[in-house]
Each structure stands twice: as structure tokens, then as C-alpha cells.
mmCIF file of C-alpha atoms and ligand atoms in Angstrom:
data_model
loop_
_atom_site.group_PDB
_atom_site.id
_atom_site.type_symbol
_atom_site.label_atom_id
_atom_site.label_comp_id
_atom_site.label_asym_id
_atom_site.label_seq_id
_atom_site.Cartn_x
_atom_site.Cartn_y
_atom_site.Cartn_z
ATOM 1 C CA UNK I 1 0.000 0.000 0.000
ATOM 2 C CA UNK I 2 3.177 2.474 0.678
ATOM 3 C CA UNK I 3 6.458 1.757 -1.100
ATOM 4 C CA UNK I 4 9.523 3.855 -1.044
ATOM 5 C CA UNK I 5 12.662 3.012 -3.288
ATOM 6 C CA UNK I 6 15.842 4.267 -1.718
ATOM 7 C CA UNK I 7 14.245 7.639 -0.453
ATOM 8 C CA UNK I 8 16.494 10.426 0.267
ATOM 9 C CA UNK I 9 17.292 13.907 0.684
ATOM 10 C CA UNK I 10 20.517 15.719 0.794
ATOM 11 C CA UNK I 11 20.480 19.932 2.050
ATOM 12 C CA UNK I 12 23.595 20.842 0.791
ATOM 13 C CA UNK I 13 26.208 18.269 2.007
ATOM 14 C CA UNK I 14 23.994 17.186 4.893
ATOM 15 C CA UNK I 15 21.815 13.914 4.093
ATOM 16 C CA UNK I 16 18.741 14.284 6.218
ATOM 17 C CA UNK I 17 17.103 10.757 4.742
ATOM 18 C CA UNK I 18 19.609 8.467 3.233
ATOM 19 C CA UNK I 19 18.164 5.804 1.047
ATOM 20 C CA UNK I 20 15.271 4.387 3.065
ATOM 21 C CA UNK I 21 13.560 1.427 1.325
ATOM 22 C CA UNK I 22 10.496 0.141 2.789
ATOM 23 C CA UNK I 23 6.898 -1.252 2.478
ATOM 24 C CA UNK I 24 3.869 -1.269 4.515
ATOM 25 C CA UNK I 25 0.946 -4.139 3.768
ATOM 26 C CA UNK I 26 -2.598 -2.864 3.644
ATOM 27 C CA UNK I 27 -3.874 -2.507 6.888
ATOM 28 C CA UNK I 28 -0.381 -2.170 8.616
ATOM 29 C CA UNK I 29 0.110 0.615 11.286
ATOM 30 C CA UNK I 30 3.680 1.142 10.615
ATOM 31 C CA UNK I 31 5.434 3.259 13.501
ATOM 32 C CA UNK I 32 8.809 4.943 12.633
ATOM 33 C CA UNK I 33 10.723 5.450 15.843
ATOM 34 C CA UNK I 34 13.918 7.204 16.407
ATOM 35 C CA UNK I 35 15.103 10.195 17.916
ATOM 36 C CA UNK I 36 14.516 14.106 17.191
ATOM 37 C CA UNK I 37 16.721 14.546 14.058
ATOM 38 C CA UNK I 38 16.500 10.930 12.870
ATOM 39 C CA UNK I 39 14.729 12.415 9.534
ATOM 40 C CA UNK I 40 10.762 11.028 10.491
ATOM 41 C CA UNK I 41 9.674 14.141 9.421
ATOM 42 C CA UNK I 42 11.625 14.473 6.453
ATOM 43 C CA UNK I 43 10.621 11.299 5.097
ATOM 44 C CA UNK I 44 7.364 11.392 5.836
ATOM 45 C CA UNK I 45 6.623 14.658 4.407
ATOM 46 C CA UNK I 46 7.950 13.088 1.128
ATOM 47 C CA UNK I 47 5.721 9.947 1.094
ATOM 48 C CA UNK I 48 3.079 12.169 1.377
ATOM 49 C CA UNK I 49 4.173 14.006 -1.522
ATOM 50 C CA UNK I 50 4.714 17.622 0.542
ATOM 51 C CA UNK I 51 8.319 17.743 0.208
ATOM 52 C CA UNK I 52 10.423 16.468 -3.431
ATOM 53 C CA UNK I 53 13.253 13.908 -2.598
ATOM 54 C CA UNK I 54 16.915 14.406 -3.768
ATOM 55 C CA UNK I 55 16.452 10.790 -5.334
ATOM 56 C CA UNK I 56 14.527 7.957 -5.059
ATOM 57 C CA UNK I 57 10.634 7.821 -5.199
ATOM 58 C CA UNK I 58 7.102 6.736 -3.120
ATOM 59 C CA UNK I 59 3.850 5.261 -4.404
ATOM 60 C CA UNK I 60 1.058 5.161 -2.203
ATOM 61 C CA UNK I 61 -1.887 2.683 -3.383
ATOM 62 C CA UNK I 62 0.195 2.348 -6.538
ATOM 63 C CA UNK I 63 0.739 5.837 -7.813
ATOM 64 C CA UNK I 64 3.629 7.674 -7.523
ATOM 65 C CA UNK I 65 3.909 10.772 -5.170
ATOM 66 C CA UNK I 66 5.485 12.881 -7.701
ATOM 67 C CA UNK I 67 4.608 11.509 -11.255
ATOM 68 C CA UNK I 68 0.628 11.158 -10.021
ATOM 69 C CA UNK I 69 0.573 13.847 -7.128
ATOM 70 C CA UNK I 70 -3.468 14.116 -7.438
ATOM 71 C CA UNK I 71 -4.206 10.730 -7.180
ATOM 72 C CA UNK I 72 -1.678 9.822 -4.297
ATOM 73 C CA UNK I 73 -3.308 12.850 -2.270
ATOM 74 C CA UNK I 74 -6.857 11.719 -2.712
ATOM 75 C CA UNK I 75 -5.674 8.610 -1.178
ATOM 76 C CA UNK I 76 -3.940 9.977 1.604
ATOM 77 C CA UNK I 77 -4.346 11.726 4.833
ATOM 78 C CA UNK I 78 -1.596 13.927 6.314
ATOM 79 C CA UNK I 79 -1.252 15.444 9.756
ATOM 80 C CA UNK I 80 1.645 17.727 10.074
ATOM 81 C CA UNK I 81 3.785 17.748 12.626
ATOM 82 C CA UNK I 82 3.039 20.542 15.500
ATOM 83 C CA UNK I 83 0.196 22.429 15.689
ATOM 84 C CA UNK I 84 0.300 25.298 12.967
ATOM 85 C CA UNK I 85 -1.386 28.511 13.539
ATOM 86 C CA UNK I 86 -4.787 29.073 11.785
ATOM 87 C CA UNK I 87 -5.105 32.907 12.453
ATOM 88 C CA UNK I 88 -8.940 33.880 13.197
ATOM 89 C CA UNK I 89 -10.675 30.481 11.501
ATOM 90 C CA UNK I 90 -13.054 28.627 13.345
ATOM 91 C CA UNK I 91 -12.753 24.617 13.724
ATOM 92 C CA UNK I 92 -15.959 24.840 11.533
ATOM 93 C CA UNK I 93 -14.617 26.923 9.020
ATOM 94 C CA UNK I 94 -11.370 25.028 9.126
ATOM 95 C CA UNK I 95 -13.772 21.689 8.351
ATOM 96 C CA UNK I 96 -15.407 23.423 6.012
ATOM 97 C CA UNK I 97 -12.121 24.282 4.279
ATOM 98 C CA UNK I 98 -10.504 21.427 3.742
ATOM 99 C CA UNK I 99 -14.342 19.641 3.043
ATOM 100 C CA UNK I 100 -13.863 22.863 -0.311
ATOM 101 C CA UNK I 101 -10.459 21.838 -1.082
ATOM 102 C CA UNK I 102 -11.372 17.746 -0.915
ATOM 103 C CA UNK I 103 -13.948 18.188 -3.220
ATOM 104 C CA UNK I 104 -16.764 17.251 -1.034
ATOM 105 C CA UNK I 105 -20.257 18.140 -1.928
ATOM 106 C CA UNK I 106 -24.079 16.820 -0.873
ATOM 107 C CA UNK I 107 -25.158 14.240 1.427
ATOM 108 C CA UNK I 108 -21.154 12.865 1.358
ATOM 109 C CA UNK I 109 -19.977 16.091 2.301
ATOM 110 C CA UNK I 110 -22.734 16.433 5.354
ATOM 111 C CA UNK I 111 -21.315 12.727 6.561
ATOM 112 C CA UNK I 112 -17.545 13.165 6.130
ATOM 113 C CA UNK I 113 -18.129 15.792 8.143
ATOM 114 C CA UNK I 114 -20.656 14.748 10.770
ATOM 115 C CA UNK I 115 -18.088 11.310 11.459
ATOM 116 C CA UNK I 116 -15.122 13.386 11.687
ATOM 117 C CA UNK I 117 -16.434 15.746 13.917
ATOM 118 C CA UNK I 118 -17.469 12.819 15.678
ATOM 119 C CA UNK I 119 -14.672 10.681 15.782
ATOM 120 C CA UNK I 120 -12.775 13.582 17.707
ATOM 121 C CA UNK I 121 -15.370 14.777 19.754
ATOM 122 C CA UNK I 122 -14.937 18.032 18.627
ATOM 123 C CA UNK I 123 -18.615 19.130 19.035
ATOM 124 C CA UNK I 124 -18.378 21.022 21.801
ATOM 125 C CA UNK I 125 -16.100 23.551 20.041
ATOM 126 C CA UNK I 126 -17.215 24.270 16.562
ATOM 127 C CA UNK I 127 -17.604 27.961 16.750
ATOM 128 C CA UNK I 128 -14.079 28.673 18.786
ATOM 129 C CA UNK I 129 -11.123 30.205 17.106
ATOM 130 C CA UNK I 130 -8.907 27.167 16.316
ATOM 131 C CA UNK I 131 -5.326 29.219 18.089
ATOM 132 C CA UNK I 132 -8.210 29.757 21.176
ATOM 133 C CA UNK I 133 -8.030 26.017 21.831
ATOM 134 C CA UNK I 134 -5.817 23.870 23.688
ATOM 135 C CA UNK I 135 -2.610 21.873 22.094
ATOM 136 C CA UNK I 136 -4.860 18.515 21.884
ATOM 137 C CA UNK I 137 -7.869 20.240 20.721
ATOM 138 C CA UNK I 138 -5.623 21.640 18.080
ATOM 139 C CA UNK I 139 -4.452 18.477 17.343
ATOM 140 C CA UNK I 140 -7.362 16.635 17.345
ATOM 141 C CA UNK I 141 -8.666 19.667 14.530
ATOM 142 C CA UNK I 142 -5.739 18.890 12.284
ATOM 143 C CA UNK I 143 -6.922 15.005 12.275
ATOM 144 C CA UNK I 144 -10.074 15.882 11.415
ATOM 145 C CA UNK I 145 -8.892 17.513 8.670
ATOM 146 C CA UNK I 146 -6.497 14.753 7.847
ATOM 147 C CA UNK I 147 -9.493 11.738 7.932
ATOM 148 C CA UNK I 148 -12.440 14.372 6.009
ATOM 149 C CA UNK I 149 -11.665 12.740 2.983
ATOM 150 C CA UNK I 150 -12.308 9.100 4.510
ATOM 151 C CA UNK I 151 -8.439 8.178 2.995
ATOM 152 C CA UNK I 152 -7.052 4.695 2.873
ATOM 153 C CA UNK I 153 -3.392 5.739 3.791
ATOM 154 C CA UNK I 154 -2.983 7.981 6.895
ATOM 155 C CA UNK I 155 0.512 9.692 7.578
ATOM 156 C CA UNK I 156 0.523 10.768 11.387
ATOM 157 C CA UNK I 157 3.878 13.135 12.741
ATOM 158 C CA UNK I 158 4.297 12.599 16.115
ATOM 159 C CA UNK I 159 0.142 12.619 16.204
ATOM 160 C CA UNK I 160 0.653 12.340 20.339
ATOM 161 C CA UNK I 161 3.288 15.063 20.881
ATOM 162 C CA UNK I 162 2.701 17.397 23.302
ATOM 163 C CA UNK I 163 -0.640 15.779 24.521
ATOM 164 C CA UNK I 164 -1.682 15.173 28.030
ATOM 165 C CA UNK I 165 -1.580 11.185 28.864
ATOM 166 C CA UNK I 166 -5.712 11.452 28.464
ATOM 167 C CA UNK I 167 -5.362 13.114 25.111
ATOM 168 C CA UNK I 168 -2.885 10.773 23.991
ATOM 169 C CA UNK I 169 -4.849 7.796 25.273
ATOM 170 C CA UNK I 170 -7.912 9.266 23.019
ATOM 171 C CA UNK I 171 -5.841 9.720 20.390
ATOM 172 C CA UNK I 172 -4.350 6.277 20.262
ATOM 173 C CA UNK I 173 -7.571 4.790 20.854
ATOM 174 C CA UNK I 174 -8.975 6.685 17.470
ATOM 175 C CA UNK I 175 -5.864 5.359 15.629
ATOM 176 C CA UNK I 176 -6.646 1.764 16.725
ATOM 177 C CA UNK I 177 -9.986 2.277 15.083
ATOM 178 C CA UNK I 178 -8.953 3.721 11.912
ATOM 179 C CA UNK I 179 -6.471 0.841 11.762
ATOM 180 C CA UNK I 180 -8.893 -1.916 10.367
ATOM 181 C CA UNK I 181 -9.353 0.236 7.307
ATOM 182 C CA UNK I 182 -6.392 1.927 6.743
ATOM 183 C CA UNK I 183 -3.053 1.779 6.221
ATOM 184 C CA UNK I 184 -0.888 4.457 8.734
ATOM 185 C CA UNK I 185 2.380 5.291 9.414
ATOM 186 C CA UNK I 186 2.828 7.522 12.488
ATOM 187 C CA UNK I 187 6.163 8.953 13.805
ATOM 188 C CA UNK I 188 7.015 9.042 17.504
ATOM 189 C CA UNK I 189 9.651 9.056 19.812
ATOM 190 C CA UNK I 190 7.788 6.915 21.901
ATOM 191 C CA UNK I 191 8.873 3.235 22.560
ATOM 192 C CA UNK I 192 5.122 3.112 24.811
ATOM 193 C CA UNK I 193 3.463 4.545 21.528
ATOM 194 C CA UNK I 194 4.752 1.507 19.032
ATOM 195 C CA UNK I 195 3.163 -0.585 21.577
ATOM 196 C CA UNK I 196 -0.388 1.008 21.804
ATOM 197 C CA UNK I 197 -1.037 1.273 18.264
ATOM 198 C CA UNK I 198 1.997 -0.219 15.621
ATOM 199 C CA UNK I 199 1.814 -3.313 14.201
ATOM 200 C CA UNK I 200 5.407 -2.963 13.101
ATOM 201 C CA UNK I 201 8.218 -0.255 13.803
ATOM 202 C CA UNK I 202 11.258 0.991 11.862
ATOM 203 C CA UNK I 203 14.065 2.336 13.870
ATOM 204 C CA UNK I 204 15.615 5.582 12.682
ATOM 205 C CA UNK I 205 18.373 7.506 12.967
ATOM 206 C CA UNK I 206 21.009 9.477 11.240
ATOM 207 C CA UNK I 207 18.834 9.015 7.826
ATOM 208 C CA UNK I 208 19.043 5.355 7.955
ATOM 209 C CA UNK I 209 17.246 2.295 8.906
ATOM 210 C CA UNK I 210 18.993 0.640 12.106
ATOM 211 C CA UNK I 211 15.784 -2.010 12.583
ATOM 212 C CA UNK I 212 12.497 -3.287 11.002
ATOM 213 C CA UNK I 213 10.753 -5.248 13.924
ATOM 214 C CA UNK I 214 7.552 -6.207 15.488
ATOM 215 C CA UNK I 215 6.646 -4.268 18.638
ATOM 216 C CA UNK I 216 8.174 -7.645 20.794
ATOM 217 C CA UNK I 217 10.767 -8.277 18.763
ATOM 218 C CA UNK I 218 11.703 -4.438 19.834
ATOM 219 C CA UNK I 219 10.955 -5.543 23.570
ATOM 220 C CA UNK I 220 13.214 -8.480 23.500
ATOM 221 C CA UNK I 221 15.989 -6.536 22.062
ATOM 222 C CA UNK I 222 15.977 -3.628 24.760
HETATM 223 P P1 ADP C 301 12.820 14.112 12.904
HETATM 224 O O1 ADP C 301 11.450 14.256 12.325
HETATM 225 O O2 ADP C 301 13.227 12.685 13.057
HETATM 226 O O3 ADP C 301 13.004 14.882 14.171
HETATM 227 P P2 ADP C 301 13.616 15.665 10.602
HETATM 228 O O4 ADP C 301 13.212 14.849 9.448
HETATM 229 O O5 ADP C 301 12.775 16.811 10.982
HETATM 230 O O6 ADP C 301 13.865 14.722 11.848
HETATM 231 O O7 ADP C 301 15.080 16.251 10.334
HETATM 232 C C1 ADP C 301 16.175 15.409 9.950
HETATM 233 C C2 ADP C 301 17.438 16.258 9.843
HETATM 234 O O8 ADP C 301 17.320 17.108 8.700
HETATM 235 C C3 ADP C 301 17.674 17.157 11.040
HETATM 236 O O9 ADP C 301 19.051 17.164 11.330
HETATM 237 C C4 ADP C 301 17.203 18.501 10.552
HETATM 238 O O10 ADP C 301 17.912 19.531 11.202
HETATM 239 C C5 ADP C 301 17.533 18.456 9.071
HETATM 240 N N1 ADP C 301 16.630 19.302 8.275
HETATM 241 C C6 ADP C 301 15.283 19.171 8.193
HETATM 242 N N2 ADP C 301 14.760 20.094 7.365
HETATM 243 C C7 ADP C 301 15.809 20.843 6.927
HETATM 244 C C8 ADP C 301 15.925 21.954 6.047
HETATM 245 N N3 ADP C 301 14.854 22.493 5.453
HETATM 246 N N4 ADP C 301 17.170 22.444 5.813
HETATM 247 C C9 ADP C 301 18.246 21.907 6.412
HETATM 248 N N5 ADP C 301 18.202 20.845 7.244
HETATM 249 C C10 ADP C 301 17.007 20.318 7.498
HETATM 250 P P1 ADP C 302 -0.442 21.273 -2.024
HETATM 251 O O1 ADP C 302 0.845 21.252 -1.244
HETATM 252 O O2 ADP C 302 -0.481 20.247 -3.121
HETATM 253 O O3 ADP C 302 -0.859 22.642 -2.448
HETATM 254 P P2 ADP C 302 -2.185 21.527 0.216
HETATM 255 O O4 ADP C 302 -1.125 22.059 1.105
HETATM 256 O O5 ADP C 302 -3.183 22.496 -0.316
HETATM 257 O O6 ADP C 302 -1.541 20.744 -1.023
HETATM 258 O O7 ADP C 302 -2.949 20.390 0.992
HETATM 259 C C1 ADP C 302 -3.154 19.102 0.454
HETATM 260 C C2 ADP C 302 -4.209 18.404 1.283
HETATM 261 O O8 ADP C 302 -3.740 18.219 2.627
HETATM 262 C C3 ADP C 302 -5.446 19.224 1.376
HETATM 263 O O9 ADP C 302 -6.403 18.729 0.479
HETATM 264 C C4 ADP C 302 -5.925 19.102 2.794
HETATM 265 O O10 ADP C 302 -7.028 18.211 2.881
HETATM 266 C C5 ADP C 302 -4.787 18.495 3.545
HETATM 267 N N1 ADP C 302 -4.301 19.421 4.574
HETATM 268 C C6 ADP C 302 -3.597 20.550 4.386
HETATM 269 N N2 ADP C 302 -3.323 21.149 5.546
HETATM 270 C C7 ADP C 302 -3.870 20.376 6.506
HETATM 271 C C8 ADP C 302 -3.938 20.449 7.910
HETATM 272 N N3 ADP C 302 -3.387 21.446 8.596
HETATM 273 N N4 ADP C 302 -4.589 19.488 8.572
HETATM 274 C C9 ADP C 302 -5.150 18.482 7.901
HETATM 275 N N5 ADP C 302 -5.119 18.331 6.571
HETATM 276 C C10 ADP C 302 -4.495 19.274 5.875
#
């Protein structure tokens, strides 16, 4: 479901990602795990087809990121790392938003919507300035926006970061779910994290792959 062939990407003489090769099954939740540095971001930004690789390439359901950018978006959901600022927009206009830029119209549009507004409770807070909210409000917002589309791939950075140990239970739980019909990848620093919701990890650092393990093989080795 997500391929990449020797992925990487130099700034200068620095090589953030160095020729990372992998592939996640359908219905996978892949965690990458490694340090801050490692080059999670980097690489994940370039599966989902936000950031151009030095070399080396990404398909996602088949297409490639950067030969068939459309159709490997409308396939994927992305959650950026951090919470960005949104200036004066609403989480309803923010919904609304991305709902324009998806596409969505009709009766689809009203239940994309209604379930992702649902899935992260985020009823309660409709009308409030998105910057007005708290860190795992905000996050919970961006995955909204990130699930609208009902994709079959979801890219999560670091989805928990920052959250309080409720938030991040929520938010793991929600993952779980989306896990029997999607295919994720989520980034963490978080040994505790590949346990609670990865079905496999890749270990990270310096650019490169140091491990590709189940969650116990991981436990046995530390
Ligand atoms: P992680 O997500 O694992 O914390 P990143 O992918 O964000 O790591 O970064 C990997 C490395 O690439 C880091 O050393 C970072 O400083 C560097 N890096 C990331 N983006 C840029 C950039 N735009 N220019 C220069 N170096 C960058
Ligand atoms: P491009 O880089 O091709 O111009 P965009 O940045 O406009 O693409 O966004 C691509 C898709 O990513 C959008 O359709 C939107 O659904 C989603 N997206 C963008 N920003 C966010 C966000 N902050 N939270 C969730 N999804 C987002």
C-alpha cells in the first residue's frame, strides 16, 4: 500500500534521509521510531508528496507521489507535525475548508463531516477560534482535517506530541480504530506509543534504517 525506493534527501552536504527502502501491507500501522533529528519528518513529508526527494521515489496505493501527485493525495491523509497557527478560523470553518479543497459536496460532504467531527469529539467547540483552543484540541482539529476525505493511507507526525496522557490515550484509541481500514504510518519518539497502536516499527536515525521489527521483537531486544 506504501512503497519507497531508496528515499532520500541531501540539504547541501547534509543527508537528512539516506536511502530508506520500505513497504507497509494494507492494513499495517507502521510506527517509525527514532530520535529528534532521525529524519521522520523528512521522510514522511515526502511519502506524502509535501516535500520532493533528492532521489529515489514513493507510491502510495500504486501511484507515484510525484509523477501522479493528485491521485496519491486523494488517497492519503496527512497530519503535520506541530500544531500550525490558523489565524482567526473557526474549527468549523477550518472543516469546512478542507471539506472545499477535498472536493466534497451533498449528502457525502454532510457525513464526512458529521463522522469526523465525531470521531474527535470536537462538538463542543465548533464555533471557537482554532489558536483559542488547547494543544490537543488543536491536534485533534488537524486530524479531522487529515481523515475528512475518509483516505485509505494515513501519515501521522508525532500525532501524540505534546498531549496530556488522556489526550494521547484518546488519540491512540482513534488510531486503533482507523487501523482496520487503513493503512498508517505515524512517527514518535515513543517506545510506549509503538506498543499502543503499531503493528510494526522501523528504527531511525542518522537518515538510515537501524531495525524493522515487530513491537516484541523491539521488547526483547531492549
Ligand atoms: P525528525 O522528524 O526525526 O526529528 P527531521 O526529518 O525533521 O527529523 O530532520 C532530519 C534532519 O534534517 C535534522 O538534522 C534537521 O535539522 C535536518 N533538516 C530538516 N529540514 C531541513 C531543512 N529544510 N534544511 C536543512 N536541514 C534540514
Ligand atoms: P499542495 O501542497 O499540493 O498545495 P495543500 O497544502 O493544499 O496541497 O494540501 C493538500 C491536502 O492536505 C489538502 O487537500 C488538505 O485536505 C490536507 N491538509 C492541508 N493542511 C492540513 C492540515 N493542517 N490538517 C489536515 N489536513 C491538511
Amino acid at each position: 500500500m506504501i512503497e519507497t525506493r531508496q528515499l532520500t534527501k541531501r540539504y547541501g552536504d547534509f543527508t537528512a534521509v539516506d536511502a530508506i527502502s520500505f513497504k507497509v501491507e494494507p492494513g499495517q500501522v507502521l510506527g517509525f521510531l527514532g530520535p529528534n533529528g532521525a529524519g521522520k519528518s523528512t521522510t514522511m513529508k515526502m511519502v506524502a508528496g509535501f516535500l520532493a526527494p533528492t532521489s529515489g521515489g514513493a507510491t502510495v496505493a500504486g501511484f507515484d507521489v510525484e509523477q501522479q501527485p493528485l491521485e496519491a493525495k486523494r488517497v492519503l491523509g496527512y497530519l503535520p507535525e506541530g500544531a500550525p497557527s490558523y489565524g482567526e478560523m473557526t474549527v468549523r470553518e477550518f472543516i469546512d475548508f478542507i471539506a472545499d479543497v477535498r472536493g466534497l459536496t451533498g449528502e457525502r460532504r454532510f457525513q464526512r463531516i458529521d463522522d469526523a467531527i465525531g470521531r474527535l469529539h470536537l462538538e463542543r467547540v465548533l464555533e471557537q477560534p482554532i489558536d483559542t483552543l488547547s494543544k490537543g484540541f488543536r491536534r485533534r482539529v488537524g486530524l479531522a482535517g487529515s481523515i475528512l476525505h475518509d483516505p485509505k493511507v494515513l501519515i501521522l507526525d508525532e500525532p501524540t506530541d505534546g498531549l496530556d496522557p488522556n489526550q494521547k490515550q484518546e488519540v491512540r484509541t482513534l488510531i486503533n480504530s482507523m487501523a482496520r481500514d487503513k493503512t498508517i504510518i505515524i512517527s514518535t519518539h515513543l517506545l510506549e506509543e509503538v506498543h499502543a497502536v503499531c503493528t510494526r516499527a522501523i528504527i531511525i536515525a542518522g537518515g538510515r534504517v537501524l531495525a524493522d521489527a515487530t513491537p516484541s521483537e523491539l521488547e526483547a531486544r531492549s
